Tab-separated table of C-alpha atoms and ligand atoms in Angstrom:
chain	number	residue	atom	x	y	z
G	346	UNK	CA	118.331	158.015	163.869
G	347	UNK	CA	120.407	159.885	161.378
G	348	UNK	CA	118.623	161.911	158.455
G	349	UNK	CA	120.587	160.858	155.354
G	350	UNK	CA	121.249	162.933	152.398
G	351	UNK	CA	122.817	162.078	148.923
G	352	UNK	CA	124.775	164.999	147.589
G	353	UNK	CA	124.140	164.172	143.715
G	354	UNK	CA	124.620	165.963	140.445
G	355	UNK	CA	125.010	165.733	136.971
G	356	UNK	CA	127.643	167.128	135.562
G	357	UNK	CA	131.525	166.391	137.540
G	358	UNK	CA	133.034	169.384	138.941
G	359	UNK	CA	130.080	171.385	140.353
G	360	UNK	CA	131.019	171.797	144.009
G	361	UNK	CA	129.503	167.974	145.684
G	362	UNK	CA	132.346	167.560	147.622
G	363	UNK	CA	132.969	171.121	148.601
G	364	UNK	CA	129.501	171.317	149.687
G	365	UNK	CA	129.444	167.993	152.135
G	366	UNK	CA	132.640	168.881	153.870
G	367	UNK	CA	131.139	172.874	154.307
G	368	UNK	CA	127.519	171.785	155.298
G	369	UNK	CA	128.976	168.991	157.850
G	370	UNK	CA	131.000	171.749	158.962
G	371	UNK	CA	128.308	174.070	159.132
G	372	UNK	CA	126.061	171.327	160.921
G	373	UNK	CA	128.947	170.766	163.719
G	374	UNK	CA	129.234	173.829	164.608
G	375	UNK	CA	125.823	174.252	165.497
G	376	UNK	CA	126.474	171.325	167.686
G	377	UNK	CA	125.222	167.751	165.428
G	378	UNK	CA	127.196	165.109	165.014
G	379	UNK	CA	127.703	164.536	161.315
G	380	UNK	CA	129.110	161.670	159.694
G	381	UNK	CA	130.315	161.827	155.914
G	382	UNK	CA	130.530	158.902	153.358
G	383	UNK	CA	132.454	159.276	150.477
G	384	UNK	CA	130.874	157.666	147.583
G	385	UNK	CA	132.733	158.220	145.015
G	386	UNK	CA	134.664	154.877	144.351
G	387	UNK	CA	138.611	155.257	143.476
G	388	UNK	CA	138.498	158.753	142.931
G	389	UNK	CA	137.797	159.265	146.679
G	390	UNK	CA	138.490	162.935	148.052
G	391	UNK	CA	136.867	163.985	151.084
G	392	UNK	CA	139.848	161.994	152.814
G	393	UNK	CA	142.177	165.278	151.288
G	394	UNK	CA	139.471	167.984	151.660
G	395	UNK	CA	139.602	166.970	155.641
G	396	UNK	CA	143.380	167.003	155.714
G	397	UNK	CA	142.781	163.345	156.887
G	398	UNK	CA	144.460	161.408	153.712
G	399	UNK	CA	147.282	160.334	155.622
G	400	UNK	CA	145.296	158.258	157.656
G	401	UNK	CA	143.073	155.988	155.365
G	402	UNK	CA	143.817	152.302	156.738
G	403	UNK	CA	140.248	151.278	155.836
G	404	UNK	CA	137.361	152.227	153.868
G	405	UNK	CA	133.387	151.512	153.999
G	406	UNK	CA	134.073	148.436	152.173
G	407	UNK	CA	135.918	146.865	154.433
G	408	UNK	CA	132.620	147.163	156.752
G	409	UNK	CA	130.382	145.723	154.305
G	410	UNK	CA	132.673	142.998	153.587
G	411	UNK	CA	133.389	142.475	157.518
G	412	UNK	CA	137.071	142.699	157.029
G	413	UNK	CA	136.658	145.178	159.427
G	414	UNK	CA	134.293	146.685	162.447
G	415	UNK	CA	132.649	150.281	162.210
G	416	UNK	CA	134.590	151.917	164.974
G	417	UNK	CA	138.022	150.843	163.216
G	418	UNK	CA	136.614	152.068	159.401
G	419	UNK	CA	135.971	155.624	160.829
G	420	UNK	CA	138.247	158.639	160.665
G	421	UNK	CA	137.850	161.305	162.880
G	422	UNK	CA	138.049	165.136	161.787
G	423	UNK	CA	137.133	166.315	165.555
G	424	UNK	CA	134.440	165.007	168.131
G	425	UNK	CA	131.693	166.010	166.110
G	426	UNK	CA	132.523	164.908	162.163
G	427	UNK	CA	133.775	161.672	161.051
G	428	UNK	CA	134.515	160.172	157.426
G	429	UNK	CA	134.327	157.162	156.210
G	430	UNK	CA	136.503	156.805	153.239
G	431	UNK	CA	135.757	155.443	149.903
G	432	UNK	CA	137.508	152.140	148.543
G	433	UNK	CA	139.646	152.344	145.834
G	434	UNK	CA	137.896	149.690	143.509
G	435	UNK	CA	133.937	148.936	143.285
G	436	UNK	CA	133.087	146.174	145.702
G	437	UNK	CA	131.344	142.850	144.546
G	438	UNK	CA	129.025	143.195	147.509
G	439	UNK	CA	127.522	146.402	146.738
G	440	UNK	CA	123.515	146.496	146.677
G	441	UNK	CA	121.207	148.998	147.464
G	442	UNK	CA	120.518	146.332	150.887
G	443	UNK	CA	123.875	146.251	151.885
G	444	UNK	CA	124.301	149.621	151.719
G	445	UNK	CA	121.650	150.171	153.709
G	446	UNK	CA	123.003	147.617	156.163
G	447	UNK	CA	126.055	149.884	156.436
G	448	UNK	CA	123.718	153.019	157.292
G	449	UNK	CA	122.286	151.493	159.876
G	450	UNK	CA	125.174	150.918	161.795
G	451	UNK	CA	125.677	154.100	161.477
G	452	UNK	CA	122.694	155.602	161.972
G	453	UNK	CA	122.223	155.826	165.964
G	454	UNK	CA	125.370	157.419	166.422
G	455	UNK	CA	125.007	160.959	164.210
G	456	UNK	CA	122.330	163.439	163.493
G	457	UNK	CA	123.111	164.114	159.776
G	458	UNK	CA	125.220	161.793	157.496
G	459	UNK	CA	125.883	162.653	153.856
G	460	UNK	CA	126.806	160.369	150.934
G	461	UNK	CA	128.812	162.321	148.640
G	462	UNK	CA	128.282	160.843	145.127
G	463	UNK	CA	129.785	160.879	141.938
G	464	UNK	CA	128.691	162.762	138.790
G	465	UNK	CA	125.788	161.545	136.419
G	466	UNK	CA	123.099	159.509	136.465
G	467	UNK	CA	124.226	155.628	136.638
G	468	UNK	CA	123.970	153.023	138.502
G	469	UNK	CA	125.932	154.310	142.059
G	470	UNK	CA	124.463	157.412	142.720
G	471	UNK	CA	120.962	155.865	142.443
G	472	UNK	CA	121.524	152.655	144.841
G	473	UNK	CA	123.077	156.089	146.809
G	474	UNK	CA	120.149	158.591	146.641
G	475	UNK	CA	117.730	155.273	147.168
G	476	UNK	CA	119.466	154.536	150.736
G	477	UNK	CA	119.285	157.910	151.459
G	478	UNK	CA	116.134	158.879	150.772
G	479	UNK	CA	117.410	162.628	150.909
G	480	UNK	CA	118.836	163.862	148.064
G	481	UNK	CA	120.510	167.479	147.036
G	482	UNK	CA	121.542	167.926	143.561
G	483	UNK	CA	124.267	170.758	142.807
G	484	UNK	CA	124.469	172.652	139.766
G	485	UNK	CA	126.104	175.545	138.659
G	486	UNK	CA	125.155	178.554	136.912
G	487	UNK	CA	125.332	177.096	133.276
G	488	UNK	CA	123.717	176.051	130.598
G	489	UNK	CA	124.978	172.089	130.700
G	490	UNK	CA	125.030	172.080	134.592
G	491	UNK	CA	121.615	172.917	134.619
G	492	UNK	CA	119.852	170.813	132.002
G	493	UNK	CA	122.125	167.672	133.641
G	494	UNK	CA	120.500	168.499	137.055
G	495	UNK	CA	117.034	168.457	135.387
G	496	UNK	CA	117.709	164.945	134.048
G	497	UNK	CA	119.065	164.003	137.266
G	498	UNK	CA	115.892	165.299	139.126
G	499	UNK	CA	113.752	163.301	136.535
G	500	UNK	CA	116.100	159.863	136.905
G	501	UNK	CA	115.360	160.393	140.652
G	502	UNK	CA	111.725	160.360	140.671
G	503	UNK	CA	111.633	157.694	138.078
G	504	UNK	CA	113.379	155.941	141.237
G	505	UNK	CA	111.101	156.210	143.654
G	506	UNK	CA	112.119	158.959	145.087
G	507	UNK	CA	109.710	161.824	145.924
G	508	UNK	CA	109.853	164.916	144.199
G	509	UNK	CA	110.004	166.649	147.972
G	510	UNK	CA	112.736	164.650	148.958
G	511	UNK	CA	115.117	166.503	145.995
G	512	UNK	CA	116.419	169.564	146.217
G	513	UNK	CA	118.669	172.234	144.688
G	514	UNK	CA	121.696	173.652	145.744
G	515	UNK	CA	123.211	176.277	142.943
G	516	UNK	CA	127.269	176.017	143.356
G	517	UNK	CA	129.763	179.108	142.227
G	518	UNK	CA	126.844	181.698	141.813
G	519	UNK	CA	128.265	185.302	140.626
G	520	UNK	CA	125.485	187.995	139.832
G	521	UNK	CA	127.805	190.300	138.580
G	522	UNK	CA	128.152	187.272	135.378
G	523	UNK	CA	124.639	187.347	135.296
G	524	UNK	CA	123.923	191.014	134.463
G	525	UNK	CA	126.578	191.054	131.984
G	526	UNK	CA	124.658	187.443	130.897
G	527	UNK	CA	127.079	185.349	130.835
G	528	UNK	CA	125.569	182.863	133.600
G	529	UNK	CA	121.859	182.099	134.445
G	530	UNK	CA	119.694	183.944	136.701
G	531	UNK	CA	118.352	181.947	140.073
G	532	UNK	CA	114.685	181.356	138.279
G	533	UNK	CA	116.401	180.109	134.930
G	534	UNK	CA	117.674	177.387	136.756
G	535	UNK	CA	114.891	176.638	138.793
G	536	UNK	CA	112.927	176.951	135.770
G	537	UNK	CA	115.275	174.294	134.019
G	538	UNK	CA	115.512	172.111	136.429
G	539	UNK	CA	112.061	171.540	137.697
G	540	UNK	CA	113.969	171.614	141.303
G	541	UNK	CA	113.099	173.127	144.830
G	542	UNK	CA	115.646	175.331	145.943
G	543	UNK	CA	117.383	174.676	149.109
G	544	UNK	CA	120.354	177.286	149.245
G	545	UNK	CA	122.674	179.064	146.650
G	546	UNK	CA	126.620	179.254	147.320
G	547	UNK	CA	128.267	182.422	145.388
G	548	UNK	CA	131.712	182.219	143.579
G	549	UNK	CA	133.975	182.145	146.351
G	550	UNK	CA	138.110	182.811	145.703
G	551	UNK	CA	139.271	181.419	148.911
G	552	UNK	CA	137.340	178.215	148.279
G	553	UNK	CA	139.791	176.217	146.364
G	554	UNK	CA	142.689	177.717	148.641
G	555	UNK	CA	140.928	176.512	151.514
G	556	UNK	CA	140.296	173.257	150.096
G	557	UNK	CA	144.262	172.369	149.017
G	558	UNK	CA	145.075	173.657	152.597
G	559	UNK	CA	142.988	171.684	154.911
G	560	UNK	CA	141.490	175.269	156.191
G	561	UNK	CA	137.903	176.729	157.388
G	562	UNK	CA	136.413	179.034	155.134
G	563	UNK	CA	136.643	182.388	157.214
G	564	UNK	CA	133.149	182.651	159.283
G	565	UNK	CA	132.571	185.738	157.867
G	566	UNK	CA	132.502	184.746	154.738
G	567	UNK	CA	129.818	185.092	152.339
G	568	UNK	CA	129.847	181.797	150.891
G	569	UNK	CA	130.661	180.066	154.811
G	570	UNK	CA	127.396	182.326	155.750
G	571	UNK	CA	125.572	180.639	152.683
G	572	UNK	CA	126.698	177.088	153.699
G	573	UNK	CA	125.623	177.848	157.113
G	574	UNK	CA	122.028	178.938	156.202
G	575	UNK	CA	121.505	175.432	154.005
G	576	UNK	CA	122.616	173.873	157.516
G	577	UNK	CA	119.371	175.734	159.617
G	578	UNK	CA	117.017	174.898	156.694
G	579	UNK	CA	118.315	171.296	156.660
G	580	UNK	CA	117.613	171.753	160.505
G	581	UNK	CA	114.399	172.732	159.543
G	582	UNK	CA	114.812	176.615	160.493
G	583	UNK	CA	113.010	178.650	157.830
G	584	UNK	CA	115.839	181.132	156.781
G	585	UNK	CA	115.358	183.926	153.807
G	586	UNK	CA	117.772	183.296	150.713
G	587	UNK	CA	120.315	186.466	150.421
G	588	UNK	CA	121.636	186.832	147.333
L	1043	ATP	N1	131.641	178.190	145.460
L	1043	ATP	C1	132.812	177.933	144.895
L	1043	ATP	N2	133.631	178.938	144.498
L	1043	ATP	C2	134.815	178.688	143.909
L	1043	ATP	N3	135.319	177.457	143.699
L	1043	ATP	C3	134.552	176.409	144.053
L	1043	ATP	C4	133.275	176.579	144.667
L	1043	ATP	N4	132.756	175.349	144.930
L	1043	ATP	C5	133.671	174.450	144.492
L	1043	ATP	N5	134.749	175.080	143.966
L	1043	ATP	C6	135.941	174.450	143.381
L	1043	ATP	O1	135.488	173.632	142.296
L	1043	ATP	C7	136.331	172.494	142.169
L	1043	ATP	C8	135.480	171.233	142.117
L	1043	ATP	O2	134.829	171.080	143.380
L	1043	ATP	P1	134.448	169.642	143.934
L	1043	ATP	O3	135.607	168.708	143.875
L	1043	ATP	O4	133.787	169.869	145.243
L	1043	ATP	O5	133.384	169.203	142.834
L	1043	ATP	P2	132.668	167.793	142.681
L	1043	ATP	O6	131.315	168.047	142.152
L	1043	ATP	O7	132.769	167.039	143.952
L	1043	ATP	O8	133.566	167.096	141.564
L	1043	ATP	P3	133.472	165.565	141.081
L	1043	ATP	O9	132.269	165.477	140.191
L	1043	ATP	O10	134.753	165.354	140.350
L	1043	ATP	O11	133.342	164.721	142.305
L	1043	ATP	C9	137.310	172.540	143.368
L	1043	ATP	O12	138.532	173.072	142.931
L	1043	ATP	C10	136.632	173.490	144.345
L	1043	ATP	O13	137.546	174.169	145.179
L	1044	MG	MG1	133.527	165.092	144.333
Protein backbone atom coordinates (compact mmCIF):
# COMPACT_ATOMS: atom_id res chain seq x y z
CA UNK A 1 0.00 0.00 0.00
CA UNK A 2 1.20 3.37 -1.11
CA UNK A 3 1.67 6.27 1.58
CA UNK A 4 -0.05 9.26 -0.07
CA UNK A 5 0.91 12.78 0.30
CA UNK A 6 -0.83 16.08 -0.87
CA UNK A 7 1.72 18.69 -1.78
CA UNK A 8 -0.55 21.84 -0.77
CA UNK A 9 0.00 25.52 -0.25
CA UNK A 10 -1.39 28.74 -0.13
CA UNK A 11 -0.13 31.09 -2.06
CA UNK A 12 0.63 29.96 -6.26
CA UNK A 13 4.15 29.97 -7.16
CA UNK A 14 5.94 28.60 -4.05
CA UNK A 15 7.80 25.59 -5.42
CA UNK A 16 4.63 22.49 -5.22
CA UNK A 17 5.48 21.26 -8.35
CA UNK A 18 9.20 21.62 -8.19
CA UNK A 19 9.13 19.86 -5.00
CA UNK A 20 6.96 16.56 -6.18
CA UNK A 21 8.99 16.00 -9.28
CA UNK A 22 12.52 16.49 -6.90
CA UNK A 23 11.21 14.38 -3.88
CA UNK A 24 9.84 11.50 -6.39
CA UNK A 25 13.14 11.83 -7.79
CA UNK A 26 14.82 11.76 -4.66
CA UNK A 27 12.54 8.72 -3.50
CA UNK A 28 13.57 6.66 -6.84
CA UNK A 29 16.75 6.87 -6.47
CA UNK A 30 16.82 5.38 -3.25
CA UNK A 31 15.05 2.60 -4.97
CA UNK A 32 10.74 3.26 -4.33
CA UNK A 33 8.54 3.28 -6.82
CA UNK A 34 6.78 6.62 -6.87
CA UNK A 35 3.84 7.54 -8.68
CA UNK A 36 2.84 11.35 -9.19
CA UNK A 37 -0.71 12.83 -9.74
CA UNK A 38 -1.05 16.06 -11.02
CA UNK A 39 -3.86 17.84 -9.47
CA UNK A 40 -3.93 20.81 -10.69
CA UNK A 41 -6.87 20.83 -13.28
CA UNK A 42 -6.11 22.69 -16.81
CA UNK A 43 -3.13 24.26 -15.72
CA UNK A 44 -1.44 20.81 -15.52
CA UNK A 45 2.54 20.87 -15.46
CA UNK A 46 4.29 18.02 -14.12
CA UNK A 47 3.64 16.52 -17.75
CA UNK A 48 6.53 19.50 -18.89
CA UNK A 49 8.64 19.37 -15.67
CA UNK A 50 9.17 15.42 -16.69
CA UNK A 51 9.92 16.26 -20.30
CA UNK A 52 6.89 13.89 -20.85
CA UNK A 53 4.29 16.60 -22.44
CA UNK A 54 4.52 15.18 -25.71
CA UNK A 55 2.98 12.18 -24.67
CA UNK A 56 -0.33 13.05 -22.76
CA UNK A 57 -3.07 10.81 -24.63
CA UNK A 58 -4.99 10.47 -21.35
CA UNK A 59 -5.37 11.89 -18.04
CA UNK A 60 -6.71 10.60 -14.45
CA UNK A 61 -10.05 11.48 -15.61
CA UNK A 62 -10.33 9.35 -18.13
CA UNK A 63 -9.84 6.53 -15.27
CA UNK A 64 -12.45 7.79 -13.12
CA UNK A 65 -14.78 8.14 -15.89
CA UNK A 66 -13.71 4.53 -17.33
CA UNK A 67 -13.00 5.93 -20.70
CA UNK A 68 -9.94 4.40 -20.05
CA UNK A 69 -7.92 1.54 -17.89
CA UNK A 70 -5.02 2.49 -15.37
CA UNK A 71 -2.17 0.93 -17.24
CA UNK A 72 -3.14 3.02 -20.51
CA UNK A 73 -3.66 6.58 -18.25
CA UNK A 74 -0.01 6.23 -16.95
CA UNK A 75 3.11 7.87 -18.33
CA UNK A 76 6.27 6.57 -17.62
CA UNK A 77 9.42 8.83 -16.65
CA UNK A 78 11.68 5.51 -16.08
CA UNK A 79 10.91 2.10 -14.25
CA UNK A 80 10.59 3.62 -11.05
CA UNK A 81 8.32 7.10 -11.50
CA UNK A 82 5.19 7.40 -13.35
CA UNK A 83 2.65 10.44 -13.86
CA UNK A 84 -0.57 10.57 -14.26
CA UNK A 85 -1.57 13.70 -15.95
CA UNK A 86 -4.15 16.17 -15.06
CA UNK A 87 -7.34 16.79 -17.36
CA UNK A 88 -7.73 19.86 -18.91
CA UNK A 89 -11.32 20.75 -17.56
CA UNK A 90 -12.82 19.78 -13.94
CA UNK A 91 -14.63 16.48 -14.22
CA UNK A 92 -18.41 16.09 -13.22
CA UNK A 93 -17.46 12.92 -11.39
CA UNK A 94 -15.08 14.28 -9.02
CA UNK A 95 -15.76 13.42 -5.16
CA UNK A 96 -13.62 12.93 -2.44
CA UNK A 97 -14.95 8.79 -3.01
CA UNK A 98 -14.04 8.64 -6.39
CA UNK A 99 -10.94 9.95 -5.91
CA UNK A 100 -10.21 7.67 -3.56
CA UNK A 101 -11.42 4.93 -5.89
CA UNK A 102 -8.68 6.11 -8.27
CA UNK A 103 -5.94 5.76 -5.37
CA UNK A 104 -6.67 2.56 -4.81
CA UNK A 105 -5.97 1.30 -8.01
CA UNK A 106 -3.08 2.71 -7.63
CA UNK A 107 -2.08 2.02 -4.48
CA UNK A 108 -0.53 -1.69 -4.60
CA UNK A 109 1.68 -0.87 -7.27
CA UNK A 110 4.05 2.19 -5.67
CA UNK A 111 5.56 3.00 -2.37
CA UNK A 112 4.99 6.81 -2.35
CA UNK A 113 2.44 8.68 -4.59
CA UNK A 114 2.04 12.45 -4.43
CA UNK A 115 -0.93 14.64 -5.43
CA UNK A 116 0.40 17.84 -6.48
CA UNK A 117 -2.32 20.48 -5.79
CA UNK A 118 -3.15 23.78 -6.71
CA UNK A 119 -2.77 27.00 -4.69
CA UNK A 120 -5.27 28.11 -1.85
CA UNK A 121 -7.61 26.79 0.18
CA UNK A 122 -10.89 25.68 -1.91
CA UNK A 123 -12.65 23.09 -2.63
CA UNK A 124 -9.83 20.69 -4.73
CA UNK A 125 -7.03 20.71 -2.65
CA UNK A 126 -9.19 19.65 0.34
CA UNK A 127 -11.16 16.57 -1.40
CA UNK A 128 -7.02 16.21 -2.31
CA UNK A 129 -5.34 16.45 1.15
CA UNK A 130 -8.63 14.35 2.52
CA UNK A 131 -7.70 11.25 0.11
CA UNK A 132 -4.39 11.60 1.03
CA UNK A 133 -4.33 11.79 4.39
CA UNK A 134 -0.62 13.14 4.11
CA UNK A 135 -0.25 16.49 3.52
CA UNK A 136 3.00 18.96 3.01
CA UNK A 137 2.35 22.54 2.69
CA UNK A 138 5.17 24.77 0.94
CA UNK A 139 5.85 28.21 1.71
CA UNK A 140 8.39 30.52 1.07
CA UNK A 141 10.34 32.85 3.02
CA UNK A 142 7.73 35.78 3.06
CA UNK A 143 5.51 37.53 4.75
CA UNK A 144 2.16 36.49 2.52
CA UNK A 145 3.56 32.92 1.85
CA UNK A 146 3.71 32.35 5.32
CA UNK A 147 0.51 33.68 6.88
CA UNK A 148 -1.35 31.72 3.65
CA UNK A 149 0.34 28.46 4.87
CA UNK A 150 -0.94 29.16 8.43
CA UNK A 151 -4.51 29.44 7.10
CA UNK A 152 -3.97 26.51 5.05
CA UNK A 153 -2.70 24.46 8.11
CA UNK A 154 -5.85 25.70 10.06
CA UNK A 155 -8.43 24.84 6.88
CA UNK A 156 -6.73 21.39 7.13
CA UNK A 157 -7.43 20.50 10.58
CA UNK A 158 -10.82 22.02 10.40
CA UNK A 159 -10.96 18.98 7.78
CA UNK A 160 -10.27 16.30 9.64
CA UNK A 161 -7.05 16.09 9.15
CA UNK A 162 -4.57 15.65 12.04
CA UNK A 163 -2.34 18.24 12.97
CA UNK A 164 0.63 15.35 12.67
CA UNK A 165 -0.34 14.46 9.40
CA UNK A 166 0.73 18.33 8.07
CA UNK A 167 3.85 19.40 7.58
CA UNK A 168 6.16 22.18 6.36
CA UNK A 169 8.40 22.37 3.67
CA UNK A 170 10.07 26.13 3.34
CA UNK A 171 10.73 26.63 -0.67
CA UNK A 172 13.61 29.23 -2.07
CA UNK A 173 15.29 29.73 1.44
CA UNK A 174 18.42 32.29 1.19
CA UNK A 175 20.09 33.21 4.66
CA UNK A 176 22.17 35.63 3.23
CA UNK A 177 18.32 37.71 2.64
CA UNK A 178 17.70 36.97 6.02
CA UNK A 179 20.62 38.72 7.77
CA UNK A 180 20.26 41.64 5.64
CA UNK A 181 16.21 41.05 6.72
CA UNK A 182 14.72 41.02 3.89
CA UNK A 183 13.17 37.34 4.25
CA UNK A 184 12.08 35.45 7.46
CA UNK A 185 14.18 33.44 9.64
CA UNK A 186 13.32 29.39 9.88
CA UNK A 187 11.46 29.99 13.51
CA UNK A 188 9.43 33.08 12.08
CA UNK A 189 7.83 30.85 9.88
CA UNK A 190 7.36 28.08 12.02
CA UNK A 191 6.20 30.49 14.45
CA UNK A 192 3.57 31.83 11.81
CA UNK A 193 2.49 28.98 10.65
CA UNK A 194 1.78 26.82 13.59
CA UNK A 195 3.50 23.98 11.22
CA UNK A 196 6.00 21.01 11.87
CA UNK A 197 8.88 21.28 9.83
CA UNK A 198 9.75 18.57 7.51
CA UNK A 199 12.73 19.97 5.32
CA UNK A 200 13.85 23.47 3.97
CA UNK A 201 15.00 23.85 0.15
CA UNK A 202 17.51 27.01 -0.30
CA UNK A 203 17.31 29.42 -3.35
CA UNK A 204 18.66 27.39 -5.97
CA UNK A 205 19.80 29.18 -9.64
CA UNK A 206 19.89 26.06 -11.61
CA UNK A 207 16.38 25.18 -10.49
CA UNK A 208 14.32 26.90 -13.03
CA UNK A 209 17.05 25.96 -15.77
CA UNK A 210 16.65 22.52 -14.86
CA UNK A 211 13.05 22.66 -14.86
CA UNK A 212 12.58 24.31 -18.70
CA UNK A 213 15.20 21.61 -19.72
CA UNK A 214 13.84 18.37 -18.60
CA UNK A 215 17.30 17.97 -16.46
CA UNK A 216 18.40 16.47 -12.85
CA UNK A 217 19.43 18.92 -10.48
CA UNK A 218 23.28 18.11 -10.18
CA UNK A 219 23.62 15.46 -7.10
CA UNK A 220 25.83 17.60 -5.54
CA UNK A 221 23.78 20.15 -5.23
CA UNK A 222 22.74 21.82 -2.20
CA UNK A 223 19.21 22.13 -2.84
CA UNK A 224 19.19 18.17 -4.68
CA UNK A 225 20.99 17.24 -1.14
CA UNK A 226 18.00 19.10 0.65
CA UNK A 227 15.33 17.32 -1.49
CA UNK A 228 17.05 14.17 -0.81
CA UNK A 229 17.06 14.49 3.04
CA UNK A 230 12.96 15.29 2.99
CA UNK A 231 13.01 11.83 0.98
CA UNK A 232 14.86 9.72 4.21
CA UNK A 233 12.61 11.58 6.71
CA UNK A 234 9.55 10.79 4.55
CA UNK A 235 11.22 7.23 4.73
CA UNK A 236 11.17 7.66 8.20
CA UNK A 237 15.14 8.11 8.65
CA UNK A 238 15.71 10.77 11.31
CA UNK A 239 18.12 13.18 9.41
CA UNK A 240 19.52 16.68 11.06
CA UNK A 241 18.28 19.90 9.08
CA UNK A 242 21.54 21.76 7.52
CA UNK A 243 21.01 25.03 6.84
N1 LIG B 1 14.29 26.41 -4.61
C1 LIG B 1 14.07 27.13 -5.71
N2 LIG B 1 14.99 28.01 -6.17
C2 LIG B 1 14.77 28.75 -7.27
N3 LIG B 1 13.66 28.67 -8.03
C3 LIG B 1 12.69 27.84 -7.62
C4 LIG B 1 12.83 27.03 -6.46
N4 LIG B 1 11.70 26.27 -6.32
C5 LIG B 1 10.89 26.61 -7.35
N5 LIG B 1 11.48 27.55 -8.13
C6 LIG B 1 10.92 28.17 -9.34
O1 LIG B 1 9.69 28.80 -8.95
C7 LIG B 1 8.76 28.76 -10.02
C8 LIG B 1 7.43 28.21 -9.52
O2 LIG B 1 7.63 26.85 -9.14
P1 LIG B 1 6.44 25.80 -9.23
O3 LIG B 1 5.78 25.84 -10.57
O4 LIG B 1 7.00 24.51 -8.75
O5 LIG B 1 5.45 26.42 -8.16
P2 LIG B 1 3.97 25.95 -7.81
O6 LIG B 1 3.76 26.19 -6.37
O7 LIG B 1 3.76 24.57 -8.30
O8 LIG B 1 3.10 26.97 -8.67
P3 LIG B 1 1.51 26.91 -8.89
O9 LIG B 1 0.88 27.42 -7.63
O10 LIG B 1 1.29 27.82 -10.05
O11 LIG B 1 1.15 25.49 -9.18
C9 LIG B 1 9.42 27.91 -11.13
O12 LIG B 1 9.97 28.77 -12.09
C10 LIG B 1 10.51 27.15 -10.40
O13 LIG B 1 11.60 26.81 -11.23
MG1 LIG C 1 2.25 23.79 -9.58
Amino acid sequence: MAKIFTVLSGKGGVGKSTLCVNIALSLCQKGKKVLLIDGDISLRSLDMLLGLDGMVLYDWSDVLENRCDTEKARLFYDDNLQLLPAPLEHPESLSEESFKVLLSQYSDSYDYIFIDSPAGVGKLPMIYAKCAGQCIVVATPDNVSARSAGVMGNELVKSGIEDQNIKLVINRFDPLAVVFGKYLNVDEIIDITYLSLLGVIPEEKRMMYASVNDKELPSRCKAKICFSNIAERISGKDIPLNL
